[in-house]
């Protein structure tokens, strides 16, 4: 019985590791934009980026008094890196100072980052 229990635990650890690796590779092309109500393309045009956006959706719980962030999936992780490098340009533009762009992170990564 102990051999099968040990094997089952090893299998679960392996599955968790594979899931974590798959999750991070999928998130490597995602970007989260906070504080926008208009189109994502307008924001990207302000920082001189025109990547191919494969998917775009609001995330989080809908509340009447707040704007939900937008997560969008890009064609490649290279585009994501370029957007993140240029995201600081938004701070200097009128009307875009309250907009934040960040990489898509797992809950575990967000908790680690907050500490």
PDB file of N, CA, C and O in Angstrom, residues 16-55:
ATOM      1  N   UNK A  16       1.455  18.554 -11.141  1.00  0.00           N
ATOM      2  CA  UNK A  16       1.461  19.949 -10.700  1.00  0.00           C
ATOM      3  C   UNK A  16       2.578  20.727 -11.373  1.00  0.00           C
ATOM      4  O   UNK A  16       2.389  21.877 -11.781  1.00  0.00           O
ATOM      5  N   UNK A  17       3.751  20.116 -11.498  1.00  0.00           N
ATOM      6  CA  UNK A  17       4.876  20.783 -12.156  1.00  0.00           C
ATOM      7  C   UNK A  17       4.587  21.031 -13.635  1.00  0.00           C
ATOM      8  O   UNK A  17       4.891  22.099 -14.168  1.00  0.00           O
ATOM      9  N   UNK A  18       3.995  20.055 -14.298  1.00  0.00           N
ATOM     10  CA  UNK A  18       3.639  20.212 -15.719  1.00  0.00           C
ATOM     11  C   UNK A  18       2.596  21.306 -15.878  1.00  0.00           C
ATOM     12  O   UNK A  18       2.688  22.146 -16.774  1.00  0.00           O
ATOM     13  N   UNK A  19       1.604  21.325 -14.989  1.00  0.00           N
ATOM     14  CA  UNK A  19       0.557  22.347 -15.045  1.00  0.00           C
ATOM     15  C   UNK A  19       1.141  23.741 -14.839  1.00  0.00           C
ATOM     16  O   UNK A  19       0.776  24.687 -15.535  1.00  0.00           O
ATOM     17  N   UNK A  20       2.068  23.869 -13.902  1.00  0.00           N
ATOM     18  CA  UNK A  20       2.691  25.159 -13.620  1.00  0.00           C
ATOM     19  C   UNK A  20       3.504  25.644 -14.826  1.00  0.00           C
ATOM     20  O   UNK A  20       3.444  26.807 -15.205  1.00  0.00           O
ATOM     21  N   UNK A  21       4.245  24.751 -15.456  1.00  0.00           N
ATOM     22  CA  UNK A  21       5.031  25.111 -16.635  1.00  0.00           C
ATOM     23  C   UNK A  21       4.124  25.503 -17.804  1.00  0.00           C
ATOM     24  O   UNK A  21       4.392  26.471 -18.513  1.00  0.00           O
ATOM     25  N   UNK A  22       3.054  24.765 -17.990  1.00  0.00           N
ATOM     26  CA  UNK A  22       2.101  25.075 -19.059  1.00  0.00           C
ATOM     27  C   UNK A  22       1.439  26.415 -18.803  1.00  0.00           C
ATOM     28  O   UNK A  22       1.290  27.229 -19.713  1.00  0.00           O
ATOM     29  N   UNK A  23       1.063  26.656 -17.558  1.00  0.00           N
ATOM     30  CA  UNK A  23       0.428  27.918 -17.183  1.00  0.00           C
ATOM     31  C   UNK A  23       1.339  29.104 -17.470  1.00  0.00           C
ATOM     32  O   UNK A  23       0.909  30.104 -18.039  1.00  0.00           O
ATOM     33  N   UNK A  24       2.606  28.991 -17.085  1.00  0.00           N
ATOM     34  CA  UNK A  24       3.521  30.116 -17.285  1.00  0.00           C
ATOM     35  C   UNK A  24       3.800  30.357 -18.766  1.00  0.00           C
ATOM     36  O   UNK A  24       3.950  31.502 -19.189  1.00  0.00           O
ATOM     37  N   UNK A  25       3.854  29.308 -19.577  1.00  0.00           N
ATOM     38  CA  UNK A  25       4.082  29.520 -21.009  1.00  0.00           C
ATOM     39  C   UNK A  25       2.854  30.149 -21.661  1.00  0.00           C
ATOM     40  O   UNK A  25       2.977  30.959 -22.573  1.00  0.00           O
ATOM     41  N   UNK A  26       1.661  29.799 -21.191  1.00  0.00           N
ATOM     42  CA  UNK A  26       0.444  30.415 -21.720  1.00  0.00           C
ATOM     43  C   UNK A  26       0.341  31.878 -21.296  1.00  0.00           C
ATOM     44  O   UNK A  26      -0.089  32.720 -22.065  1.00  0.00           O
ATOM     45  N   UNK A  27       0.746  32.183 -20.072  1.00  0.00           N
ATOM     46  CA  UNK A  27       0.676  33.550 -19.568  1.00  0.00           C
ATOM     47  C   UNK A  27       1.761  34.451 -20.152  1.00  0.00           C
ATOM     48  O   UNK A  27       1.672  35.663 -20.051  1.00  0.00           O
ATOM     49  N   UNK A  28       2.780  33.870 -20.765  1.00  0.00           N
ATOM     50  CA  UNK A  28       3.896  34.670 -21.264  1.00  0.00           C
ATOM     51  C   UNK A  28       3.494  35.602 -22.402  1.00  0.00           C
ATOM     52  O   UNK A  28       4.221  36.537 -22.707  1.00  0.00           O
ATOM     53  N   UNK A  29       2.330  35.381 -23.007  1.00  0.00           N
ATOM     54  CA  UNK A  29       1.863  36.253 -24.082  1.00  0.00           C
ATOM     55  C   UNK A  29       0.682  37.120 -23.652  1.00  0.00           C
ATOM     56  O   UNK A  29       0.131  37.857 -24.447  1.00  0.00           O
ATOM     57  N   UNK A  30       0.310  37.059 -22.383  1.00  0.00           N
ATOM     58  CA  UNK A  30      -0.819  37.835 -21.878  1.00  0.00           C
ATOM     59  C   UNK A  30      -0.353  39.118 -21.221  1.00  0.00           C
ATOM     60  O   UNK A  30       0.671  39.147 -20.536  1.00  0.00           O
ATOM     61  N   UNK A  31      -1.142  40.172 -21.388  1.00  0.00           N
ATOM     62  CA  UNK A  31      -0.896  41.452 -20.741  1.00  0.00           C
ATOM     63  C   UNK A  31      -2.208  41.888 -20.107  1.00  0.00           C
ATOM     64  O   UNK A  31      -3.278  41.720 -20.682  1.00  0.00           O
ATOM     65  N   UNK A  32      -2.123  42.474 -18.909  1.00  0.00           N
ATOM     66  CA  UNK A  32      -3.294  42.995 -18.211  1.00  0.00           C
ATOM     67  C   UNK A  32      -3.207  44.516 -18.225  1.00  0.00           C
ATOM     68  O   UNK A  32      -2.157  45.085 -17.909  1.00  0.00           O
ATOM     69  N   UNK A  33      -4.307  45.178 -18.596  1.00  0.00           N
ATOM     70  CA  UNK A  33      -4.366  46.639 -18.604  1.00  0.00           C
ATOM     71  C   UNK A  33      -5.427  47.059 -17.594  1.00  0.00           C
ATOM     72  O   UNK A  33      -6.579  46.638 -17.681  1.00  0.00           O
ATOM     73  N   UNK A  34      -5.017  47.891 -16.623  1.00  0.00           N
ATOM     74  CA  UNK A  34      -5.910  48.359 -15.570  1.00  0.00           C
ATOM     75  C   UNK A  34      -6.320  49.800 -15.841  1.00  0.00           C
ATOM     76  O   UNK A  34      -5.522  50.595 -16.327  1.00  0.00           O
ATOM     77  N   UNK A  35      -7.565  50.122 -15.527  1.00  0.00           N
ATOM     78  CA  UNK A  35      -8.027  51.504 -15.563  1.00  0.00           C
ATOM     79  C   UNK A  35      -8.521  52.005 -16.910  1.00  0.00           C
ATOM     80  O   UNK A  35      -8.597  53.210 -17.105  1.00  0.00           O
ATOM     81  N   UNK A  36      -8.854  51.126 -17.841  1.00  0.00           N
ATOM     82  CA  UNK A  36      -9.332  51.608 -19.136  1.00  0.00           C
ATOM     83  C   UNK A  36     -10.800  51.288 -19.335  1.00  0.00           C
ATOM     84  O   UNK A  36     -11.298  50.283 -18.866  1.00  0.00           O
ATOM     85  N   UNK A  37     -11.461  52.186 -20.055  1.00  0.00           N
ATOM     86  CA  UNK A  37     -12.842  51.948 -20.435  1.00  0.00           C
ATOM     87  C   UNK A  37     -12.951  51.864 -21.949  1.00  0.00           C
ATOM     88  O   UNK A  37     -13.888  51.308 -22.470  1.00  0.00           O
ATOM     89  N   UNK A  38     -11.977  52.432 -22.648  1.00  0.00           N
ATOM     90  CA  UNK A  38     -12.019  52.432 -24.110  1.00  0.00           C
ATOM     91  C   UNK A  38     -11.252  51.252 -24.682  1.00  0.00           C
ATOM     92  O   UNK A  38     -10.858  50.362 -23.951  1.00  0.00           O
ATOM     93  N   UNK A  39     -11.048  51.275 -25.957  1.00  0.00           N
ATOM     94  CA  UNK A  39     -10.397  50.185 -26.678  1.00  0.00           C
ATOM     95  C   UNK A  39      -8.919  50.054 -26.318  1.00  0.00           C
ATOM     96  O   UNK A  39      -8.231  51.053 -26.138  1.00  0.00           O
ATOM     97  N   UNK A  40      -8.448  48.832 -26.276  1.00  0.00           N
ATOM     98  CA  UNK A  40      -7.044  48.544 -25.985  1.00  0.00           C
ATOM     99  C   UNK A  40      -6.150  49.086 -27.103  1.00  0.00           C
ATOM    100  O   UNK A  40      -5.047  49.572 -26.847  1.00  0.00           O
ATOM    101  N   UNK A  41      -6.640  49.031 -28.341  1.00  0.00           N
ATOM    102  CA  UNK A  41      -5.839  49.487 -29.479  1.00  0.00           C
ATOM    103  C   UNK A  41      -5.431  50.953 -29.333  1.00  0.00           C
ATOM    104  O   UNK A  41      -4.336  51.347 -29.720  1.00  0.00           O
ATOM    105  N   UNK A  42      -6.319  51.784 -28.749  1.00  0.00           N
ATOM    106  CA  UNK A  42      -5.997  53.191 -28.537  1.00  0.00           C
ATOM    107  C   UNK A  42      -4.831  53.343 -27.564  1.00  0.00           C
ATOM    108  O   UNK A  42      -3.947  54.176 -27.774  1.00  0.00           O
ATOM    109  N   UNK A  43      -4.835  52.549 -26.522  1.00  0.00           N
ATOM    110  CA  UNK A  43      -3.767  52.590 -25.515  1.00  0.00           C
ATOM    111  C   UNK A  43      -2.445  52.180 -26.155  1.00  0.00           C
ATOM    112  O   UNK A  43      -1.419  52.836 -25.963  1.00  0.00           O
ATOM    113  N   UNK A  44      -2.457  51.108 -26.927  1.00  0.00           N
ATOM    114  CA  UNK A  44      -1.237  50.625 -27.562  1.00  0.00           C
ATOM    115  C   UNK A  44      -0.730  51.617 -28.601  1.00  0.00           C
ATOM    116  O   UNK A  44       0.481  51.775 -28.785  1.00  0.00           O
ATOM    117  N   UNK A  45      -1.632  52.313 -29.275  1.00  0.00           N
ATOM    118  CA  UNK A  45      -1.218  53.322 -30.248  1.00  0.00           C
ATOM    119  C   UNK A  45      -0.497  54.482 -29.555  1.00  0.00           C
ATOM    120  O   UNK A  45       0.434  55.069 -30.123  1.00  0.00           O
ATOM    121  N   UNK A  46      -0.885  54.788 -28.336  1.00  0.00           N
ATOM    122  CA  UNK A  46      -0.233  55.866 -27.586  1.00  0.00           C
ATOM    123  C   UNK A  46       1.224  55.542 -27.253  1.00  0.00           C
ATOM    124  O   UNK A  46       2.030  56.444 -27.071  1.00  0.00           O
ATOM    125  N   UNK A  47       1.565  54.261 -27.167  1.00  0.00           N
ATOM    126  CA  UNK A  47       2.956  53.884 -26.885  1.00  0.00           C
ATOM    127  C   UNK A  47       3.641  53.329 -28.140  1.00  0.00           C
ATOM    128  O   UNK A  47       4.654  52.668 -28.061  1.00  0.00           O
ATOM    129  N   UNK A  48       3.060  53.618 -29.292  1.00  0.00           N
ATOM    130  CA  UNK A  48       3.627  53.238 -30.597  1.00  0.00           C
ATOM    131  C   UNK A  48       3.804  51.735 -30.758  1.00  0.00           C
ATOM    132  O   UNK A  48       4.837  51.280 -31.250  1.00  0.00           O
ATOM    133  N   UNK A  49       2.826  50.962 -30.353  1.00  0.00           N
ATOM    134  CA  UNK A  49       2.851  49.510 -30.524  1.00  0.00           C
ATOM    135  C   UNK A  49       1.602  49.079 -31.276  1.00  0.00           C
ATOM    136  O   UNK A  49       0.508  49.566 -31.000  1.00  0.00           O
ATOM    137  N   UNK A  50       1.782  48.166 -32.216  1.00  0.00           N
ATOM    138  CA  UNK A  50       0.651  47.618 -32.969  1.00  0.00           C
ATOM    139  C   UNK A  50       0.793  46.100 -33.106  1.00  0.00           C
ATOM    140  O   UNK A  50       0.923  45.584 -34.207  1.00  0.00           O
ATOM    141  N   UNK A  51       0.768  45.391 -31.985  1.00  0.00           N
ATOM    142  CA  UNK A  51       0.901  43.934 -32.064  1.00  0.00           C
ATOM    143  C   UNK A  51      -0.413  43.289 -32.480  1.00  0.00           C
ATOM    144  O   UNK A  51      -1.475  43.901 -32.414  1.00  0.00           O
ATOM    145  N   UNK A  52      -0.329  42.047 -32.892  1.00  0.00           N
ATOM    146  CA  UNK A  52      -1.538  41.296 -33.211  1.00  0.00           C
ATOM    147  C   UNK A  52      -2.181  40.798 -31.940  1.00  0.00           C
ATOM    148  O   UNK A  52      -1.565  40.080 -31.164  1.00  0.00           O
ATOM    149  N   UNK A  53      -3.417  41.184 -31.710  1.00  0.00           N
ATOM    150  CA  UNK A  53      -4.145  40.753 -30.520  1.00  0.00           C
ATOM    151  C   UNK A  53      -5.035  39.585 -30.913  1.00  0.00           C
ATOM    152  O   UNK A  53      -5.882  39.712 -31.785  1.00  0.00           O
ATOM    153  N   UNK A  54      -4.809  38.444 -30.279  1.00  0.00           N
ATOM    154  CA  UNK A  54      -5.585  37.241 -30.591  1.00  0.00           C
ATOM    155  C   UNK A  54      -6.892  37.181 -29.818  1.00  0.00           C
ATOM    156  O   UNK A  54      -7.892  36.711 -30.332  1.00  0.00           O
ATOM    157  N   UNK A  55      -6.881  37.652 -28.564  1.00  0.00           N
ATOM    158  CA  UNK A  55      -8.073  37.559 -27.726  1.00  0.00           C
ATOM    159  C   UNK A  55      -8.039  38.700 -26.725  1.00  0.00           C
ATOM    160  O   UNK A  55      -6.971  39.117 -26.284  1.00  0.00           O
TER     161      UNK A  55
END
